[in-house]
Every structure is written in C-alpha cells, then in structure tokens.
Amino acid sequence: MLDRNRLRSWAVIVVLALTLGAAARAEPHKIIFDTDFGICPQDDCYALMLALHSPELEFLGITTVAGNWSLEQGTADVLRLLEIAGREEIPVYAGADMPLMHEPSEYARTTYGSWWSDEAPTEPPGGFAEKQAEDAGAVEYIVDTIEAHPGEVTILAIGPLTNVAMALRHRPGLAGKVKQLVIMGGAVAALPDGAGNMTPGAEFNFWVDPEAAKIVLRSGIPIQLSPLNVSRKSSFSQEWFQRLVATETPFTRLIRERGRVGWDDADPDVVIHMYDQIAVASLIDPTLVTTTELYVDVDASPGIGYGTSYGFTRIWPGAEGAQKMQVQHELDWERFIEMFIERVAKPIPAHP
Ligand code: BDR
Ligand code: CA
C-alpha cells in the first residue's frame, strides 16, 4: 500500500517544481533589438511588430545598422514604427553606417539592399516621426547596457553584425557578460536548404559585413543562429496575408497599405519566405524550431566565398577559433504562422 505521507510529499514537490518552472518562464528576456530596419513590407518591420506584441520580451533599446537600407533610412523608419505602435518610450540608438571593411562594389549597388547609399531618407508612411534617436551611438549603448546588466541581456540581431562586432572590439571582456545572441544570418551548406541568397554561398546579412560576422561568431557568446536553412521552411502565401490584415489596427492598416508585395494577378500563388520574424519567434518559443549544434565560421577573405558561412561537426583547418552554436534548420510552420498572425494583428495595447 502507498504511504500517504510520501504521496503528499511527492505532490508538494511536483506542485513546487511546476510553480518554479512557470515563474522562471514568466521572466521576460531583456533584449537589445539590433536591426537594419525598413518599414513594411521589410521583414525587420514584421519582426519588430511581433516582438512588440510579445510579453516574453522586455525591450531595453533598439539599435540600427546599415543593411537593407542606409542607416538614416532605417533609423527614420524604426522611429516612425514606434510612434505607430505607441511605444515612444523605447530608446533608439543609431549605429554603424558602413560595414567594417566591405567597400560597395557595382554588384552591391545593383543586386539587393542599399547599405551603401548616402541619399537622404525618404519619408516613412505618415511622415517623419517626432521621436528622435538618442544622442549616444549604438556601440556605446550596447557596451554600457551589457555592463549594467551582466549576464542578463540577449542581443537579437537581425541585420549585419557591425554594431555588435564594434561593441565587442571596443570593450574586451564584454562577450563574457552577454547572456546570448539570437542572430538571423548565414546559410549552412552542411544542412538542407543551405545555399546563399546574395552569392551562391553567402546570405545577405553576413555578406554585407563578413568581418563583423566572423568576430561575433567567434566571440564565445552562446549563439542561436537562424540561417536561411530555417527561413526556407516558411511559406507566406496570399491566404495568410489576407488573414493577417482581416482586423483593423494601426499595424494591419500599415501592412495592408505597404505589405502586399510579391503577389499580383499574374502570380497569385507565389509564397514568400520569412527571415527575421523566425529569429524573433524562436526566442519567444524555442520549441518552434529544431536546432543542431555545429561549429560555424565565416569566410571573410576577399574572393568568391566572401561572406559564406560554413558549419561542421568539428573544427577544420582554417577554422581554428570557430565556436559551437545552435543552428536552426526546421520550423513548425503552422504553429509559427498562427502565433505570428495572432500577435501582429491584435489591437495595440496602451502603454504607460
Ligand atoms: C536577411 O537579409 C535582410 O534582407 C533581411 O532583413 C534578413 O535579415 C535575409 O537574408
Ligand atoms: Ca534584417
């Protein structure tokens, strides 16, 4: 016969464990959101909308970097989005307006992205924001914030890694104080769907600043890498888009006006990959993705492999110094897209 007292003790232990587990889960991730922002339909914009509507994330600040657009354009657009969201209390810090070493080539100017542009930014929808970027720069902000919260801050990096690399170079020892990095970047040929999107091997964020990517990936910070392998498991169709904009909120209005890209009468069945949104979602709910632990390094030498990332189960010649990280490659698409739509489309809550 079962001993009643023992049974009761077990019940207490189970309840305690569940309560502690829930309490631990309830603690939001303190994040610095590092982005080469562009207003919707840019994926950084959708990613920020998702993050802003996720109680699992606590925004410390947003840092901008040149990538999809110039630094000025990205900063103007993110300030405007925060106004649309009613989240003017989140500080924005402008960062690097050029990669560490990469000089814009004819290929860079004509293929994709305008990180190299020095043209004045165009007006975001609804006009330039009244909100201004902070006086401090992104690198100074990242260093000071990590120093102020050692071991507590997650950097969610969804653009070229220039700001993060500069912060690490600026303050030796900083890497040991970063809780973790979630990075959208790279493509890993050792796993399925690992071709590049800028060159045969290189993904855009890593290609724009391969030197920065190499510094950051070798830093020793615990890394969740969200490369093209996992992005390619997404397929955003016109049907999902219609569901997203079925409600009427400031976000869905903006998406409806700006977001219907890629679908036209000639090709209504086209599906679009999602990139930065998946990196954000994986921090909110890690069970949405499947990862494999690999050493990952980046080719930063001039030549045809510039910006290509490589993943392998062991260190190989030339990759001495590479670090192991979690590489995402599978996605629970249905669960992800349901969460994405539900959160992005929900009414914008009032914030203090
Ligand atoms: C990455 O490049 C950028 O264009 C997107 O915003 C994403 O971060 C995908 O390669
Ligand atoms: Ca991006």
Coordinates of N, CA, C and O and ligand atoms in Angstrom, one line a residue, residues 36 42-44 68 112 158-159 184 197 203-205 228 231 275-276, ligand 1:
D36 N 18.6 46.2 -39.2 CA 18.8 47.0 -40.5 C 17.4 47.3 -41.0 O 17.0 46.9 -42.0
Q42 N 9.3 45.3 -45.4 CA 10.6 44.7 -45.0 C 10.4 43.7 -43.8 O 9.6 44.0 -42.9
D43 N 11.1 42.6 -43.8 CA 10.8 41.6 -42.7 C 11.2 42.1 -41.3 O 10.6 41.7 -40.3
D44 N 12.2 43.1 -41.3 CA 12.5 43.6 -40.0 C 11.3 44.3 -39.3 O 11.2 44.3 -38.1
N68 N 19.7 46.5 -45.2 CA 18.7 46.6 -46.2 C 18.7 48.0 -46.8 O 18.4 48.2 -48.0
Y112 N 21.1 43.8 -54.4 CA 20.0 44.0 -53.4 C 20.5 44.8 -52.2 O 21.6 44.6 -51.8
I158 N 19.3 41.2 -36.2 CA 18.6 40.8 -37.5 C 19.1 41.6 -38.7 O 18.4 41.7 -39.7
G159 N 20.3 42.1 -38.5 CA 20.9 42.8 -39.7 C 22.4 42.4 -39.7 O 22.8 41.5 -39.0
M184 N 19.8 36.4 -37.0 CA 19.4 36.0 -38.3 C 20.6 36.2 -39.2 O 21.0 37.4 -39.5
N197 N 21.9 33.6 -50.5 CA 20.9 34.4 -51.3 C 21.5 35.7 -51.9 O 20.9 36.3 -52.7
E203 N 24.8 34.5 -47.4 CA 23.5 35.2 -47.0 C 23.7 36.7 -46.9 O 24.8 37.1 -46.5
F204 N 22.6 37.5 -47.1 CA 22.8 38.9 -47.1 C 23.5 39.5 -45.9 O 24.4 40.3 -46.1
N205 N 22.9 39.3 -44.7 CA 23.5 39.9 -43.5 C 25.0 39.6 -43.3 O 25.8 40.5 -43.0
L228 N 19.4 30.9 -43.3 CA 18.4 30.7 -44.4 C 17.8 29.3 -44.4 O 16.7 29.1 -44.9
S231 N 14.7 29.7 -42.6 CA 13.9 30.7 -43.2 C 13.1 30.0 -44.4 O 12.0 30.3 -44.7
Y275 N 12.1 35.8 -42.6 CA 13.5 35.7 -42.1 C 13.6 36.1 -40.6 O 13.6 35.3 -39.7
D276 N 13.7 37.4 -40.5 CA 13.9 38.0 -39.1 C 12.7 37.6 -38.2 O 12.9 37.5 -36.9
Ligands
BDR1 C1 18.2 38.9 -44.2 O1 18.7 39.9 -45.0 C2 17.8 41.0 -45.0 O2 17.4 41.4 -46.2 C3 16.6 40.5 -44.2 O3 16.0 41.6 -43.4 C4 17.1 39.4 -43.3 O4 17.6 40.0 -42.1 C5 17.9 37.7 -45.0 O5 19.0 37.2 -45.8

